[in-house]
């Protein structure tokens, strides 16, 4: 039986540390600098929804989906157990992403009011791809009528689209941070080297490192290969009988 590789432990620990750092930084930004959220002039309701948007999208969408990817690298037990936990975490991430997008498109100004940048365009595209990926995984790997050959054909595409959508989600978060920080520095005169800029830049760096660590862990070998047993040829030591 194949044994789990201990070399994945440092990557898993590093990913958890980065995830915790990302969560702390996003909470510090949302709570300590809450006056930076909202429109000009900021309405109280708009400010609350603007604060909830990064919390839902970063902590709920990116961190949960990253943990779902890592499940296959650390969770002991049967394969069905890992698939169940993976599916549940991805479903929670999808739900969080839905509410995160809803916080930006619930105002009376209309749907297109926030659909004006590469951040919003990519964000909706990633959410759509993520939802289609989740549904494809559910139907392909959990539907009882699916044959094994079909699952084997779908699996490489499922893995590729999962990692691709996760990497795109991290990219969308980076564009959102850049867009928000640029707005703060140009419209509200936030210092370029002030504490808020340091928090946002640190958050962007931590997200980039987290995304790379999760993808690297996902593509790394999970088990040591089992070496085939080599059978030694039988050599007879008996001597032929002489007549």
mmCIF file of C-alpha atoms in Angstrom:
data_model
loop_
_atom_site.group_PDB
_atom_site.id
_atom_site.type_symbol
_atom_site.label_atom_id
_atom_site.label_comp_id
_atom_site.label_asym_id
_atom_site.label_seq_id
_atom_site.Cartn_x
_atom_site.Cartn_y
_atom_site.Cartn_z
ATOM 1 C CA UNK A 1 0.000 0.000 0.000
ATOM 2 C CA UNK A 2 1.259 3.519 -0.856
ATOM 3 C CA UNK A 3 2.374 5.650 2.072
ATOM 4 C CA UNK A 4 1.677 9.381 2.469
ATOM 5 C CA UNK A 5 4.640 11.597 1.724
ATOM 6 C CA UNK A 6 5.914 13.533 4.775
ATOM 7 C CA UNK A 7 7.333 16.188 2.428
ATOM 8 C CA UNK A 8 3.832 17.683 2.047
ATOM 9 C CA UNK A 9 3.684 18.595 5.752
ATOM 10 C CA UNK A 10 5.768 21.812 5.412
ATOM 11 C CA UNK A 11 3.609 22.960 2.487
ATOM 12 C CA UNK A 12 0.407 22.274 4.401
ATOM 13 C CA UNK A 13 1.672 24.099 7.487
ATOM 14 C CA UNK A 14 2.852 27.054 5.385
ATOM 15 C CA UNK A 15 -0.511 27.202 3.613
ATOM 16 C CA UNK A 16 -2.354 27.284 6.951
ATOM 17 C CA UNK A 17 -0.081 30.041 8.275
ATOM 18 C CA UNK A 18 -0.669 32.092 5.136
ATOM 19 C CA UNK A 19 -4.415 31.485 5.341
ATOM 20 C CA UNK A 20 -4.454 32.695 8.939
ATOM 21 C CA UNK A 21 -2.396 35.750 7.970
ATOM 22 C CA UNK A 22 -4.795 36.567 5.123
ATOM 23 C CA UNK A 23 -7.789 36.276 7.471
ATOM 24 C CA UNK A 24 -6.169 38.536 10.076
ATOM 25 C CA UNK A 25 -5.186 41.164 7.501
ATOM 26 C CA UNK A 26 -8.622 41.266 5.873
ATOM 27 C CA UNK A 27 -10.279 41.685 9.285
ATOM 28 C CA UNK A 28 -7.814 44.423 10.257
ATOM 29 C CA UNK A 29 -8.483 46.259 7.004
ATOM 30 C CA UNK A 30 -12.267 45.894 7.261
ATOM 31 C CA UNK A 31 -12.547 46.839 10.938
ATOM 32 C CA UNK A 32 -9.678 49.244 11.612
ATOM 33 C CA UNK A 33 -10.133 51.155 8.338
ATOM 34 C CA UNK A 34 -13.899 50.801 7.903
ATOM 35 C CA UNK A 35 -14.209 54.503 7.055
ATOM 36 C CA UNK A 36 -12.452 53.763 3.772
ATOM 37 C CA UNK A 37 -15.359 51.603 2.633
ATOM 38 C CA UNK A 38 -18.516 52.981 1.110
ATOM 39 C CA UNK A 39 -19.275 55.586 -1.497
ATOM 40 C CA UNK A 40 -18.939 59.339 -1.515
ATOM 41 C CA UNK A 41 -20.773 60.387 0.620
ATOM 42 C CA UNK A 42 -20.833 57.003 2.347
ATOM 43 C CA UNK A 43 -24.238 55.770 3.423
ATOM 44 C CA UNK A 44 -24.236 53.522 6.524
ATOM 45 C CA UNK A 45 -25.887 50.603 4.679
ATOM 46 C CA UNK A 46 -23.540 50.884 1.711
ATOM 47 C CA UNK A 47 -20.532 50.897 4.029
ATOM 48 C CA UNK A 48 -21.689 47.697 5.738
ATOM 49 C CA UNK A 49 -22.121 45.913 2.422
ATOM 50 C CA UNK A 50 -18.777 47.193 1.154
ATOM 51 C CA UNK A 51 -17.107 45.755 4.261
ATOM 52 C CA UNK A 52 -18.883 42.427 3.833
ATOM 53 C CA UNK A 53 -17.785 42.084 0.210
ATOM 54 C CA UNK A 54 -14.056 41.424 0.840
ATOM 55 C CA UNK A 55 -14.876 39.279 3.879
ATOM 56 C CA UNK A 56 -17.162 36.995 1.883
ATOM 57 C CA UNK A 57 -14.916 36.830 -1.165
ATOM 58 C CA UNK A 58 -11.555 36.358 0.564
ATOM 59 C CA UNK A 59 -12.356 34.396 3.713
ATOM 60 C CA UNK A 60 -15.385 32.557 2.377
ATOM 61 C CA UNK A 61 -14.561 32.078 -1.291
ATOM 62 C CA UNK A 62 -10.762 31.900 -1.559
ATOM 63 C CA UNK A 63 -9.814 30.418 1.818
ATOM 64 C CA UNK A 64 -12.577 27.805 1.836
ATOM 65 C CA UNK A 65 -11.965 26.728 -1.757
ATOM 66 C CA UNK A 66 -8.242 26.514 -1.047
ATOM 67 C CA UNK A 67 -8.910 24.317 1.972
ATOM 68 C CA UNK A 68 -11.158 22.144 -0.171
ATOM 69 C CA UNK A 69 -8.286 21.637 -2.600
ATOM 70 C CA UNK A 70 -5.920 20.725 0.250
ATOM 71 C CA UNK A 71 -8.324 18.122 1.632
ATOM 72 C CA UNK A 72 -6.984 15.528 -0.812
ATOM 73 C CA UNK A 73 -3.457 16.057 0.550
ATOM 74 C CA UNK A 74 -4.001 15.593 4.276
ATOM 75 C CA UNK A 75 -7.386 14.118 5.215
ATOM 76 C CA UNK A 76 -7.089 10.447 6.238
ATOM 77 C CA UNK A 77 -9.781 7.915 5.546
ATOM 78 C CA UNK A 78 -11.496 6.659 2.446
ATOM 79 C CA UNK A 79 -11.578 8.387 -0.898
ATOM 80 C CA UNK A 80 -15.340 8.890 -0.588
ATOM 81 C CA UNK A 81 -14.793 10.741 2.693
ATOM 82 C CA UNK A 82 -12.300 13.128 1.069
ATOM 83 C CA UNK A 83 -14.644 13.673 -1.860
ATOM 84 C CA UNK A 84 -17.534 14.420 0.516
ATOM 85 C CA UNK A 85 -15.548 16.980 2.523
ATOM 86 C CA UNK A 86 -14.187 18.508 -0.704
ATOM 87 C CA UNK A 87 -17.696 18.856 -2.126
ATOM 88 C CA UNK A 88 -19.104 20.401 1.066
ATOM 89 C CA UNK A 89 -16.292 22.954 1.400
ATOM 90 C CA UNK A 90 -16.561 23.937 -2.252
ATOM 91 C CA UNK A 91 -20.316 24.322 -1.838
ATOM 92 C CA UNK A 92 -19.781 26.618 1.156
ATOM 93 C CA UNK A 93 -17.238 28.615 -0.854
ATOM 94 C CA UNK A 94 -19.721 28.920 -3.729
ATOM 95 C CA UNK A 95 -22.443 30.123 -1.352
ATOM 96 C CA UNK A 96 -20.086 32.666 0.190
ATOM 97 C CA UNK A 97 -19.121 33.891 -3.272
ATOM 98 C CA UNK A 98 -22.781 34.354 -4.142
ATOM 99 C CA UNK A 99 -23.400 36.541 -1.094
ATOM 100 C CA UNK A 100 -20.169 38.418 -1.763
ATOM 101 C CA UNK A 101 -21.339 39.311 -5.258
ATOM 102 C CA UNK A 102 -24.815 40.138 -3.952
ATOM 103 C CA UNK A 103 -23.340 42.812 -1.680
ATOM 104 C CA UNK A 104 -22.168 44.700 -4.780
ATOM 105 C CA UNK A 105 -25.308 44.353 -6.907
ATOM 106 C CA UNK A 106 -28.212 44.940 -4.528
ATOM 107 C CA UNK A 107 -28.486 48.712 -4.762
ATOM 108 C CA UNK A 108 -31.165 50.646 -6.616
ATOM 109 C CA UNK A 109 -28.564 52.004 -9.034
ATOM 110 C CA UNK A 110 -28.885 48.875 -11.145
ATOM 111 C CA UNK A 111 -26.827 45.855 -12.087
ATOM 112 C CA UNK A 112 -24.447 47.664 -14.460
ATOM 113 C CA UNK A 113 -23.439 50.287 -11.877
ATOM 114 C CA UNK A 114 -20.671 48.014 -10.545
ATOM 115 C CA UNK A 115 -19.986 46.153 -13.775
ATOM 116 C CA UNK A 116 -17.367 48.541 -15.119
ATOM 117 C CA UNK A 117 -13.885 47.154 -14.445
ATOM 118 C CA UNK A 118 -11.729 44.127 -15.159
ATOM 119 C CA UNK A 119 -12.198 43.170 -11.489
ATOM 120 C CA UNK A 120 -15.972 42.902 -11.838
ATOM 121 C CA UNK A 121 -15.834 41.248 -15.258
ATOM 122 C CA UNK A 122 -13.327 38.626 -14.115
ATOM 123 C CA UNK A 123 -15.154 38.174 -10.819
ATOM 124 C CA UNK A 124 -18.443 37.228 -12.459
ATOM 125 C CA UNK A 125 -16.615 34.998 -14.938
ATOM 126 C CA UNK A 126 -14.768 33.155 -12.166
ATOM 127 C CA UNK A 127 -17.940 32.705 -10.139
ATOM 128 C CA UNK A 128 -19.749 31.283 -13.178
ATOM 129 C CA UNK A 129 -16.836 28.943 -13.953
ATOM 130 C CA UNK A 130 -16.633 27.904 -10.301
ATOM 131 C CA UNK A 131 -20.340 27.094 -10.191
ATOM 132 C CA UNK A 132 -20.156 25.083 -13.417
ATOM 133 C CA UNK A 133 -17.093 23.253 -12.074
ATOM 134 C CA UNK A 134 -18.869 22.381 -8.837
ATOM 135 C CA UNK A 135 -21.890 21.065 -10.710
ATOM 136 C CA UNK A 136 -19.709 19.073 -13.107
ATOM 137 C CA UNK A 137 -17.866 17.505 -10.185
ATOM 138 C CA UNK A 138 -21.113 16.647 -8.423
ATOM 139 C CA UNK A 139 -22.676 15.001 -11.474
ATOM 140 C CA UNK A 140 -19.518 13.231 -12.641
ATOM 141 C CA UNK A 141 -18.256 11.844 -9.354
ATOM 142 C CA UNK A 142 -21.419 11.325 -7.314
ATOM 143 C CA UNK A 143 -24.126 10.317 -9.767
ATOM 144 C CA UNK A 144 -24.651 6.591 -9.368
ATOM 145 C CA UNK A 145 -25.265 6.000 -13.090
ATOM 146 C CA UNK A 146 -21.884 7.313 -14.167
ATOM 147 C CA UNK A 147 -19.528 4.589 -15.287
ATOM 148 C CA UNK A 148 -15.906 4.442 -14.246
ATOM 149 C CA UNK A 149 -14.599 5.182 -17.751
ATOM 150 C CA UNK A 150 -16.527 8.472 -17.840
ATOM 151 C CA UNK A 151 -15.132 9.559 -14.485
ATOM 152 C CA UNK A 152 -11.595 8.774 -15.617
ATOM 153 C CA UNK A 153 -12.046 10.927 -18.719
ATOM 154 C CA UNK A 154 -13.513 13.834 -16.749
ATOM 155 C CA UNK A 155 -11.004 13.758 -13.858
ATOM 156 C CA UNK A 156 -8.079 15.576 -15.621
ATOM 157 C CA UNK A 157 -10.438 18.351 -16.733
ATOM 158 C CA UNK A 158 -11.956 18.562 -13.268
ATOM 159 C CA UNK A 159 -8.514 18.987 -11.678
ATOM 160 C CA UNK A 160 -7.360 21.521 -14.285
ATOM 161 C CA UNK A 161 -10.506 23.664 -14.118
ATOM 162 C CA UNK A 162 -10.474 23.535 -10.321
ATOM 163 C CA UNK A 163 -6.914 24.843 -10.051
ATOM 164 C CA UNK A 164 -7.504 27.314 -12.895
ATOM 165 C CA UNK A 165 -10.629 28.794 -11.271
ATOM 166 C CA UNK A 166 -8.854 29.006 -7.902
ATOM 167 C CA UNK A 167 -5.873 30.820 -9.439
ATOM 168 C CA UNK A 168 -8.254 33.175 -11.253
ATOM 169 C CA UNK A 169 -10.088 33.868 -7.971
ATOM 170 C CA UNK A 170 -6.800 34.923 -6.363
ATOM 171 C CA UNK A 171 -6.088 37.110 -9.405
ATOM 172 C CA UNK A 172 -9.516 38.744 -9.128
ATOM 173 C CA UNK A 173 -8.852 39.486 -5.450
ATOM 174 C CA UNK A 174 -5.540 41.111 -6.371
ATOM 175 C CA UNK A 175 -7.234 43.320 -8.983
ATOM 176 C CA UNK A 176 -9.866 44.261 -6.408
ATOM 177 C CA UNK A 177 -7.209 45.296 -3.903
ATOM 178 C CA UNK A 178 -5.423 47.342 -6.556
ATOM 179 C CA UNK A 179 -8.650 49.002 -7.665
ATOM 180 C CA UNK A 180 -9.678 49.843 -4.104
ATOM 181 C CA UNK A 181 -6.266 51.132 -3.057
ATOM 182 C CA UNK A 182 -5.981 53.283 -6.205
ATOM 183 C CA UNK A 183 -9.413 54.778 -5.477
ATOM 184 C CA UNK A 184 -8.451 55.519 -1.883
ATOM 185 C CA UNK A 185 -5.191 57.185 -2.875
ATOM 186 C CA UNK A 186 -6.703 59.329 -5.630
ATOM 187 C CA UNK A 187 -10.138 60.204 -4.238
ATOM 188 C CA UNK A 188 -9.612 60.153 -0.483
ATOM 189 C CA UNK A 189 -5.931 61.044 -0.323
ATOM 190 C CA UNK A 190 -4.838 57.955 1.583
ATOM 191 C CA UNK A 191 -1.027 58.145 1.953
ATOM 192 C CA UNK A 192 0.862 55.803 -0.357
ATOM 193 C CA UNK A 193 3.116 54.724 2.511
ATOM 194 C CA UNK A 194 0.520 54.945 5.249
ATOM 195 C CA UNK A 195 -0.650 52.099 7.501
ATOM 196 C CA UNK A 196 -3.675 51.246 5.348
ATOM 197 C CA UNK A 197 -1.558 50.961 2.230
ATOM 198 C CA UNK A 198 0.834 48.679 4.117
ATOM 199 C CA UNK A 199 -2.040 46.440 5.231
ATOM 200 C CA UNK A 200 -3.500 46.186 1.720
ATOM 201 C CA UNK A 201 -0.127 45.530 0.100
ATOM 202 C CA UNK A 202 0.687 42.884 2.719
ATOM 203 C CA UNK A 203 -2.693 41.279 2.078
ATOM 204 C CA UNK A 204 -1.981 41.137 -1.647
ATOM 205 C CA UNK A 205 1.420 39.550 -1.085
ATOM 206 C CA UNK A 206 -0.013 36.982 1.346
ATOM 207 C CA UNK A 207 -2.754 36.075 -1.136
ATOM 208 C CA UNK A 208 -0.208 35.547 -3.915
ATOM 209 C CA UNK A 209 1.930 33.301 -1.699
ATOM 210 C CA UNK A 210 -1.130 31.391 -0.505
ATOM 211 C CA UNK A 211 -2.335 30.748 -4.043
ATOM 212 C CA UNK A 212 1.057 29.443 -5.141
ATOM 213 C CA UNK A 213 1.371 27.221 -2.066
ATOM 214 C CA UNK A 214 -2.074 25.681 -2.544
ATOM 215 C CA UNK A 215 -1.456 24.944 -6.224
ATOM 216 C CA UNK A 216 2.003 23.516 -5.505
ATOM 217 C CA UNK A 217 0.578 21.258 -2.804
ATOM 218 C CA UNK A 218 -2.212 20.108 -5.101
ATOM 219 C CA UNK A 219 0.115 19.078 -7.943
ATOM 220 C CA UNK A 220 2.719 17.453 -5.681
ATOM 221 C CA UNK A 221 2.735 13.644 -5.387
ATOM 222 C CA UNK A 222 0.534 12.510 -2.522
ATOM 223 C CA UNK A 223 1.994 9.047 -1.997
ATOM 224 C CA UNK A 224 5.257 7.225 -2.433
ATOM 225 C CA UNK A 225 5.073 4.963 -5.460
ATOM 226 C CA UNK A 226 4.809 1.307 -4.680
ATOM 227 C CA UNK A 227 7.752 -0.564 -6.122
ATOM 228 C CA UNK A 228 6.825 -3.685 -8.049
ATOM 229 C CA UNK A 229 7.964 -6.962 -6.575
ATOM 230 C CA UNK A 230 10.700 -8.487 -8.676
ATOM 231 C CA UNK A 231 10.571 -12.224 -8.807
ATOM 232 C CA UNK A 232 13.925 -13.949 -8.819
ATOM 233 C CA UNK A 233 14.317 -16.688 -11.418
ATOM 234 C CA UNK A 234 14.294 -20.157 -9.975
ATOM 235 C CA UNK A 235 17.658 -21.847 -10.186
ATOM 236 C CA UNK A 236 17.856 -25.521 -9.498
ATOM 237 C CA UNK A 237 20.956 -26.762 -7.689
ATOM 238 C CA UNK A 238 20.226 -30.396 -8.398
ATOM 239 C CA UNK A 239 22.638 -32.210 -10.660
ATOM 240 C CA UNK A 240 21.381 -34.343 -13.502
ATOM 241 C CA UNK A 241 21.483 -38.030 -12.844
ATOM 242 C CA UNK A 242 24.213 -39.877 -14.674
ATOM 243 C CA UNK A 243 23.316 -43.037 -16.444
#
